[in-house]
Structure formats: C-alpha cells, structure tokens
XYZ file of C-alpha atoms in Angstrom:
419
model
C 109.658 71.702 143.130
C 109.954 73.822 146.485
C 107.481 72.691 149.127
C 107.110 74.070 152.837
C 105.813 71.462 155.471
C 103.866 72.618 159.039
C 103.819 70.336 162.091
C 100.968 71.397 164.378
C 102.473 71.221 167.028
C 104.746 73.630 169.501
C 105.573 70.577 171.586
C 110.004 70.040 172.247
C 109.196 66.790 171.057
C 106.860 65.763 167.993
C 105.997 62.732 166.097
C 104.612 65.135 163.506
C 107.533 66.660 163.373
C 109.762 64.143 162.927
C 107.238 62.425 160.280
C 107.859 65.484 158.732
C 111.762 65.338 159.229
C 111.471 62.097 157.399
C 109.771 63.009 154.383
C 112.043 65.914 153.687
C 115.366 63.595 154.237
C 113.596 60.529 152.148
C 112.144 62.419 149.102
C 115.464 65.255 148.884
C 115.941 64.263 145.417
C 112.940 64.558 143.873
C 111.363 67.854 146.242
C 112.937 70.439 148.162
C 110.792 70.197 151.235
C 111.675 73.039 154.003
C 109.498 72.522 157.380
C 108.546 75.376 159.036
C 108.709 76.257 162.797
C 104.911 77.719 164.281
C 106.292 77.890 168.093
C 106.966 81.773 167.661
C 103.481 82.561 165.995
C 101.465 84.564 168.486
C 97.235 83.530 169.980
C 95.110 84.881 167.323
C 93.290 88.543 168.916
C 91.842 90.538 166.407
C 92.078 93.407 168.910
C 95.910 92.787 168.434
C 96.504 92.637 164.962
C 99.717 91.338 164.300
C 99.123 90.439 160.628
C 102.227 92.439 159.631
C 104.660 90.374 162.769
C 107.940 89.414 161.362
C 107.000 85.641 162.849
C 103.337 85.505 160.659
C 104.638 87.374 157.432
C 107.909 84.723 158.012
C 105.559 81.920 157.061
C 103.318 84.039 154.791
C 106.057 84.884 152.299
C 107.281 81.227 152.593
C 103.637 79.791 151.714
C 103.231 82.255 148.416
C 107.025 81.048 146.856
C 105.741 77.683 147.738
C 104.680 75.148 145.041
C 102.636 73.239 147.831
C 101.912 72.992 151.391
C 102.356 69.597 153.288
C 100.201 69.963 157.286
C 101.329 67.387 159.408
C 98.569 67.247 162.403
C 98.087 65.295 165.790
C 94.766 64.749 167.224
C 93.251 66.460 170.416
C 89.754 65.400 171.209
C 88.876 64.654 167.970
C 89.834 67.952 166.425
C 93.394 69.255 165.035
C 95.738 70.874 167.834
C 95.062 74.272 168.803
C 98.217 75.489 167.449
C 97.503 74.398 163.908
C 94.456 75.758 163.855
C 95.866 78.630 165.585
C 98.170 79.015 162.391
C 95.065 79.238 159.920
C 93.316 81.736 161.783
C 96.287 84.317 161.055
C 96.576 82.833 157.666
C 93.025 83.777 156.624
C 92.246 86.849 158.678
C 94.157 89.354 156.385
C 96.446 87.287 155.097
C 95.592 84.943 152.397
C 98.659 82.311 151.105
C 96.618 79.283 151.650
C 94.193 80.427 149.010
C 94.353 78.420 145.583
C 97.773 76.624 147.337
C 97.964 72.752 147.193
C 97.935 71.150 150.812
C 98.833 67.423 151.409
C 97.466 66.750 154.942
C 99.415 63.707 156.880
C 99.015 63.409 160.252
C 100.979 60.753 163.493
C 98.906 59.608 166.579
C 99.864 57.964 169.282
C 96.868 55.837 168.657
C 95.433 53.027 166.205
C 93.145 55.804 164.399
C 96.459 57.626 163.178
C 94.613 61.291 163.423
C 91.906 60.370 161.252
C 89.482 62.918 162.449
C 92.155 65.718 163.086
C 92.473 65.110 159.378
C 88.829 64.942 158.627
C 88.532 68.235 161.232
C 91.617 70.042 159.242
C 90.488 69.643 155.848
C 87.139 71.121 156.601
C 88.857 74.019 157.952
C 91.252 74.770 155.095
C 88.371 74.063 152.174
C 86.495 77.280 154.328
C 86.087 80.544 152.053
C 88.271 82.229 153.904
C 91.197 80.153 153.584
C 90.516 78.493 150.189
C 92.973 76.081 150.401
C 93.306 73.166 147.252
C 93.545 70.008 149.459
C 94.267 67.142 147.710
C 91.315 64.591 147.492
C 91.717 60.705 147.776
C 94.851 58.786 150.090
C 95.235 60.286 153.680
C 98.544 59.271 155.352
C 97.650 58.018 158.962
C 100.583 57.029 160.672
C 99.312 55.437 164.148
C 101.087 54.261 167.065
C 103.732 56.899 166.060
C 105.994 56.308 169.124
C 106.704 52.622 168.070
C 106.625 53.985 164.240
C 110.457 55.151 164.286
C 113.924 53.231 164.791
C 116.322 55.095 166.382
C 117.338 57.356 163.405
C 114.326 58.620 162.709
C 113.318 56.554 159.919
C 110.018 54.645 159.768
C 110.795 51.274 160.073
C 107.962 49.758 158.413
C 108.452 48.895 154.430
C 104.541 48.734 153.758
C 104.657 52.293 155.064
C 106.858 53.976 153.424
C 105.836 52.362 150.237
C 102.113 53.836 150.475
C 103.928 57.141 151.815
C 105.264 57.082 148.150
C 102.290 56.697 146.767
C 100.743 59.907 148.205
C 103.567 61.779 147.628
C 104.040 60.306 144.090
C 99.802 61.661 143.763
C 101.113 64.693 145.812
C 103.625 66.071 143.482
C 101.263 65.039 140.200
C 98.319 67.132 142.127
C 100.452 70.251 142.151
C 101.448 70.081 138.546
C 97.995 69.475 137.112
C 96.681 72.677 139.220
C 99.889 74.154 138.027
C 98.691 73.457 134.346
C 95.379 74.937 135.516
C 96.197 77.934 136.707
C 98.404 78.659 133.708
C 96.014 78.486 131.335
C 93.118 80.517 133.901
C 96.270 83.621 133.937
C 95.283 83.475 129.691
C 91.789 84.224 130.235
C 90.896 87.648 128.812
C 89.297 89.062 131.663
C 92.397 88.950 133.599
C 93.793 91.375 131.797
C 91.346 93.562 134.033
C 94.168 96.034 136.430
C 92.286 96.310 139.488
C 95.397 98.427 140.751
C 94.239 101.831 139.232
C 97.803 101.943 137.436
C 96.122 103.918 134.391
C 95.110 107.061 135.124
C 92.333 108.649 132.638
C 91.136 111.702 132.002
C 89.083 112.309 134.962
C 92.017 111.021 137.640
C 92.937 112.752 140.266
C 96.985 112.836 140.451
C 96.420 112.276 144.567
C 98.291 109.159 146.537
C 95.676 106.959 148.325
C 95.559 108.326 151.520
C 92.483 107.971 154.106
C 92.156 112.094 153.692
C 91.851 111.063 149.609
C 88.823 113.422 149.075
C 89.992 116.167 151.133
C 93.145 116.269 149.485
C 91.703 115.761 146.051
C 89.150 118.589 146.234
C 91.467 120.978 147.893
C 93.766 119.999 144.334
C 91.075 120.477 142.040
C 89.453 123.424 144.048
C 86.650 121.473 143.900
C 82.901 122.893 143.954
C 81.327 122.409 147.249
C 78.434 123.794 149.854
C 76.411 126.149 148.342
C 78.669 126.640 145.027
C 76.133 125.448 141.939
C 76.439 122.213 139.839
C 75.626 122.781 135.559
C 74.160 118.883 135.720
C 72.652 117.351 132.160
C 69.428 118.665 133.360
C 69.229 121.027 135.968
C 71.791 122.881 138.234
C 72.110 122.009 141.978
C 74.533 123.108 144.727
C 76.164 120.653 146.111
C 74.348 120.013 149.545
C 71.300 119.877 147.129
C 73.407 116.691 145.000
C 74.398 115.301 148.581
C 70.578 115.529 149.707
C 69.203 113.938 146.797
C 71.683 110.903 146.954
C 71.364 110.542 150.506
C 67.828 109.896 150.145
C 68.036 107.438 147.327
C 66.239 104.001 148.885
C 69.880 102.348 147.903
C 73.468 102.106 148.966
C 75.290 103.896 145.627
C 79.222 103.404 145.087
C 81.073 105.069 141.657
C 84.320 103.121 140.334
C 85.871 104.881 137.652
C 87.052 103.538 134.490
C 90.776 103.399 135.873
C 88.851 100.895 138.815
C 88.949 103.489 141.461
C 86.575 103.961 144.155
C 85.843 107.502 143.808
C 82.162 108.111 145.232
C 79.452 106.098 147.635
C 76.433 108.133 149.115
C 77.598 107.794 152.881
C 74.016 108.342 154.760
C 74.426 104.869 156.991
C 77.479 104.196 159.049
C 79.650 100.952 158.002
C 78.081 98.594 160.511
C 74.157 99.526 159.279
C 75.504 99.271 155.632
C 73.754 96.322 153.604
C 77.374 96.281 151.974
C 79.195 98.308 154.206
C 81.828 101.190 152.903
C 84.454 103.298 155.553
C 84.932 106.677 154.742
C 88.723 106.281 154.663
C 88.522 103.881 151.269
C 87.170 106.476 149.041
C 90.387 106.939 146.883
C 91.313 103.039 147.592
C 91.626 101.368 143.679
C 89.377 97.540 143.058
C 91.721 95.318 144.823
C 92.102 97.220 147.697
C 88.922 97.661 148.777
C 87.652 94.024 148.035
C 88.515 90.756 150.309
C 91.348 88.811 147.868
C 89.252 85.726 147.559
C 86.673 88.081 145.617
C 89.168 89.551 143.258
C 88.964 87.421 140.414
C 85.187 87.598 140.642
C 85.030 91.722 140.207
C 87.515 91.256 137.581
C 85.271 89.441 135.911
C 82.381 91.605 136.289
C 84.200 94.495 135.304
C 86.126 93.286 132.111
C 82.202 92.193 131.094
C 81.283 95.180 131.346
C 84.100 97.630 130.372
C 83.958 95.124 127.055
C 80.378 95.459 126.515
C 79.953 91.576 127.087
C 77.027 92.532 129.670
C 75.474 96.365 130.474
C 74.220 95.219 133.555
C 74.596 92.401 135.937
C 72.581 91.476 138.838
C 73.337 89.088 141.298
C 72.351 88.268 144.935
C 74.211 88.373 148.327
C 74.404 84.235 149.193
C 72.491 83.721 152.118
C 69.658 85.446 151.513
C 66.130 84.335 153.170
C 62.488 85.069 152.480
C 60.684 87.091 154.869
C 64.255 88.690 156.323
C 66.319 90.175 154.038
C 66.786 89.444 150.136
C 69.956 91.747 149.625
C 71.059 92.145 145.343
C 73.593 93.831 143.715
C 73.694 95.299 140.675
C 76.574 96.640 138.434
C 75.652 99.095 136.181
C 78.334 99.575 132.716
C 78.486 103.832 132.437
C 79.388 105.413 128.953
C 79.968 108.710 128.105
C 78.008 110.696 124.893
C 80.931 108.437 122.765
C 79.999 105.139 123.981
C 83.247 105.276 126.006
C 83.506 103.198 129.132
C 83.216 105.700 131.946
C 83.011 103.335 135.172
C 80.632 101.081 137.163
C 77.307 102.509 139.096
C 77.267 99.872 141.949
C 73.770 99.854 143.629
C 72.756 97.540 146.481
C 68.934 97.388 148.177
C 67.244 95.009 150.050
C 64.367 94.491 147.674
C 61.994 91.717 150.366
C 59.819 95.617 151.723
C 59.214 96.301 148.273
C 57.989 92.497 147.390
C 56.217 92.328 151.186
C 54.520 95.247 150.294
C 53.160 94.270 146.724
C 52.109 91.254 148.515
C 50.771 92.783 151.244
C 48.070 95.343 148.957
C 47.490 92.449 146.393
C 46.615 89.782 149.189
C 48.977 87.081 147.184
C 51.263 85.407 148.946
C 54.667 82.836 147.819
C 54.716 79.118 147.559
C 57.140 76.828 146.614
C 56.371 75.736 143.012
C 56.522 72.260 142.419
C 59.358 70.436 141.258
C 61.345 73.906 141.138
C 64.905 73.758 141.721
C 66.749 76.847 143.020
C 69.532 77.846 141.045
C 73.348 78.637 142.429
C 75.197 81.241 142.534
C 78.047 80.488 140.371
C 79.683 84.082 139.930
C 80.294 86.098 137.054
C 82.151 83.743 134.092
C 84.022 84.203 131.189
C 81.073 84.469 129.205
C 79.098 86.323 131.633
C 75.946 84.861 132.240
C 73.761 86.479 134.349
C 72.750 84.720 136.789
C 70.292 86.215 139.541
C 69.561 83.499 142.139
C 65.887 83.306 143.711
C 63.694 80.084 144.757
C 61.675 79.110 141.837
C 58.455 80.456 143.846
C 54.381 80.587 142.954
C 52.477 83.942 143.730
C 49.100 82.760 144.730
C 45.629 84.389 145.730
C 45.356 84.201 149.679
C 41.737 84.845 149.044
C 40.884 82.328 146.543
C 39.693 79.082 147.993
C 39.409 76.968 144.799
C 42.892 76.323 144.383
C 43.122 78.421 140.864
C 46.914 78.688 139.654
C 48.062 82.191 139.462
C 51.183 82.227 136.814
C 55.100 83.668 138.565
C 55.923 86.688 136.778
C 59.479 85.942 137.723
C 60.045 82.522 136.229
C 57.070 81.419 134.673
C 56.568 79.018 137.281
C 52.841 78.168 138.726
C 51.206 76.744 141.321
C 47.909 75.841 143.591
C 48.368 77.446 147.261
C-alpha cells in the first residue's frame, strides 16, 4: 500500500514533520509511506495560474498514484497553518487529486490541545465540494506538548502513544481498503461505461482537433452554410441569420451535445458572466469532460447514459441554492432521436422560471405559503436508476383576496393550505 504524507508546515524545523518521519520509519513494513515537501509550492493567485508548475503537478501526480493521503497539521489561532491550507487551494482550483482520496489527518502542538481545532478547521476544508476529500471519520491523533514528545532519535517516547497511533493507522489502512472495495464495484456500474471523451466519432462528426477556433475551422471543412445561404429545415427554410435570430430570442440558454458527447452548439446571445449557466465561445468543439468541473463528471455520465439508454427522455433538475422571490434556476436534459429512434444527442435548456411563476401570481392575486408539515426534498443527483428528482419547497398557492381562510389545493405537489 503506497501512501504520501504532508506536513503543513515550511518551517526548518517541524514537529509535524518529524511525527511524520516517525510514522513512515515505524510502520515501513506494513505501508510505504513517502512524505512530501510543500516549501517550494508557490501563494495561491488566480491571476497567476501556476496549476501546470513542475512544484504543484510534483505533488498532484504523487496524490493520484497514492492509495491514501496522511495531513499532518499544527495549529495557528485556532485554524490549520497557512501553508497547508495554502496547499488545498492549488489542489482544488483546477486540480483535483484530493477528490474521492482517503486522508488520515494527525496533527503535533506545542500545547495540551494537540491541534484539535486545526484538525476540526482542516477537515472542514477538505470535506468542501471542491476538494472532495474521503477523511476518515472516528480517532484523531493529537499529539500535544510535541517538543517534550520525542527522545533524541526521533521516536516518541511514550508507549500509550504509539499504541493508540496503531490503532488509527491499523483503522487507517482498513478505511482505504473498504473505499477501495467501493470504488471497485461503483467502476461496474453500467452508466460508466458512458465516454465523455468524444473518442467515437458518428456520422455527423466533424474530423476537426479541439481547438478554441473549433467552429471556424469546422465550417470552413464542411463549407458550411452561413449568412444569407438558405436552411431546407423539417418545416420551413431559413437562412442562417434567420436560425441565429430565432434562437437568440428563445427566453432560454440552449446548448447541443451530440451523441459522440460533444459540445457542438449553444445560442450565444449573453456573455459568460450574465449566463444563468455560463458557456465561452472557445469550448464549442470541447467533448463532456472537458467542459464540465471533474467533481460533476460522474453526475453527467449518469444523466447521459439514462438517457442515451432510454432509462429517462427527460430529466429536470434544479441549480442547489435556489431561493424564492430571486432566482429559481432548472435544468433540463432533453434525450434527441432521429426518424429511427436513434440516439442523436442531448438538448440542454436552462431558464430561470421565478418571472414566469411571479407573474402567474401576480394576475391571479395568489400568493405561496409554506404547507404544513411539508418537507423539502434534496437534491440527490441523477442515480443508477434515474429518478427524477426536481427539488422545490413543498409550497401552498393561496387566495390573497380571500379572507376566510379557504384552502386552495398546490398544483405542484398536491399539497394545501390556509394563508
């Protein structure tokens, strides 16, 4: 079992370092425990991107061969050191090794509380979204008073230490295997035989490398219509600044992925910051798992097997964090087919659908409660069986005109209630 093992610290001299020094010399026969050096790793600037550094993609490559992760972090005011959780920052910005990777998290303080809350501060951090880490619950390893902790080799001198020290990495190495199992079996899963990669071209590819000039150099290789040239559609015949005009104006943010997962097609009327799910010009061409964060990419997978399979024809789902009266963003994935029932691709449409439910509101003079007892369901993602599952609060539409507290039934969920 290959583990890697982080000290948070840049200091010359570290007790978390040399806690760390001591685990890799006292458990060499049962793990292969490498520690790895973060004094080289620059201050996190996204204005300086330095992702692709020979010092961060050092510890990224070591991290993803890695069977687990052990942090070792001090305390400073109540927090983990800045250099740890300078570390993470790179680690989860475009860079993702952390993500589904075991973490032990031990820590040495100078102090009686042994870096309790640098631990409690850390593991927050690392169970974040966007660095997904799989820390393991239960023991914490506090060693305090670190300075007196060590004889003069380097070894911790007390027995009732190192004997509960065993016992978390005994629970350690068991953590990794069972997620090991896990993951195993979660690579069998059908849907993951989903190639977000765009490695199989079909009929209606375009033999073009990605390249942010995809769609110039794809219509120039096609001789693609364009301008004024006309458009035989199913029903009717438009130029092509007549097809651009009419999606432009759709009350919806449209995006076409093929049926080899490309991203071929999104009505660009709204620049990327004003986008409810913003797009860049530059990724039309750009195949699934380029163009989606890598914490998402099981998740589309998902979606996509369900419908390529015909397990779902449409799934709707809203953006988390939506609130009443501001925004309520959904998306919806659309299954296309061709006159064969042959799976052509995914119509993507996004819209922020609170105007059009203000506005029914609004000219029927109803207005939403809370229903009682209602409980608002999660967002839980697209699973193997693909249940849909559009989150809303369980709400009551009632009559702001009617004073004598008559119930007026939820179309939504069935759900009623007195203003």
């Amino acid at each position: 079992m290959k583990i890697v093992a982080i000290a948070g610290s840049i200091a010359e001299t570290s007790y978390n370092r040399q806690l760390l020094t001591f685990i890799a010399s006292h458990y060499v026969s049962q793990i292969d425990i490498e520690i790895l050096e973060i004094k080289d790793i620059p201050m996190f600037n996204e204005d300086k991107d330095q992702t692709q550094s020979a010092a961060i993609q050092y510890l990224v490559h070591k991290i993803e061969l890695a069977d687990g992760v052990i942090l070792a972090t001090p305390e400073h005011n109540h927090t983990t050191s800045p250099a740890m959780k300078n570390v993470i920052e790179w680690l989860s910005y475009k860079v993702h090794p952390l993500n589904q990777k075991p973490v032990l998290i031990v820590g040495a303080s100078w102090h009686t509380q042994g870096s309790s809350r640098a631990q409690l501060s850390l593991r927050q951090i690392l169970e974040s979204p966007g660095v997904g880490a799989l820390v393991m619950p239960g023991d914490e390893f506090l060693l305090a008073d670190a300075k007196q902790a060590f004889d003069e080799l380097g070894n911790l001198k007390d027995s009732g230490t190192v004997g509960f020290l065993d016992t978390v990495i005994k629970k350690f190495v068991r953590w990794i295997d069972v997620l090991g199992a896990l993951q195993e079996k979660k690579k069998q899963e059908p849907w993951r035989q989903e190639d977000l990669s765009g490695k199989h071209p079909v009929d209606t590819s375009i033999d073009i490398d990605i390249s942010d000039d995809w769609v110039e150099k794809a219509a120039k290789l096609v001789e693609a219509a364009s301008g004024k040239q006309y458009v035989e559609l199913n029903r009717g015949i438009l130029t092509v600044d007549q097809l651009n005009w009419f999606l432009n104006t759709m009350p919806m943010e449209l995006t076409f992925m093929d049926d080899n997962d490309q991203f071929i097609y999104y009505n660009h009327f709204l620049d990327h910051d004003a986008m409810l799910a913003p797009r860049d010009p530059k990724q039309v061409g750009d195949t699934a798992d380029l163009i989606h964060p890598k914490r998402a990419v099981e998740h589309v997978q998902q979606v996509i097997w369900a419908l390529r399979k015909g397990q779902k024809e449409l799934i709707a789902m809203p953006i988390p964090g939506n609130k009443v009266n501001q925004k309520y963003i959904m998306h919806f994935y659309k299954a296309m087919r061709d006159a064969d029932g042959r799976y052509r691709g995914v119509n993507e449409w996004v819209l922020d659908i609170w105007p059009i439910v203000s506005d029914y509101l609004k000219r029927t003079g109803q207005k939403l409660v809370e229903a009682p007892d209602s409980k608002t369901d999660a967002v839980t993602g697209a699973s193997e069986s693909v249940s849909q599952t559009v989150s809303s609060s369980s709400v009551a539409v009632t009559d702001n005109n009617n004073d004598t507290g008559a119930v007026t039934p939820d179309a939504v969920t069935g759900a009623s209630a007195k203003e």
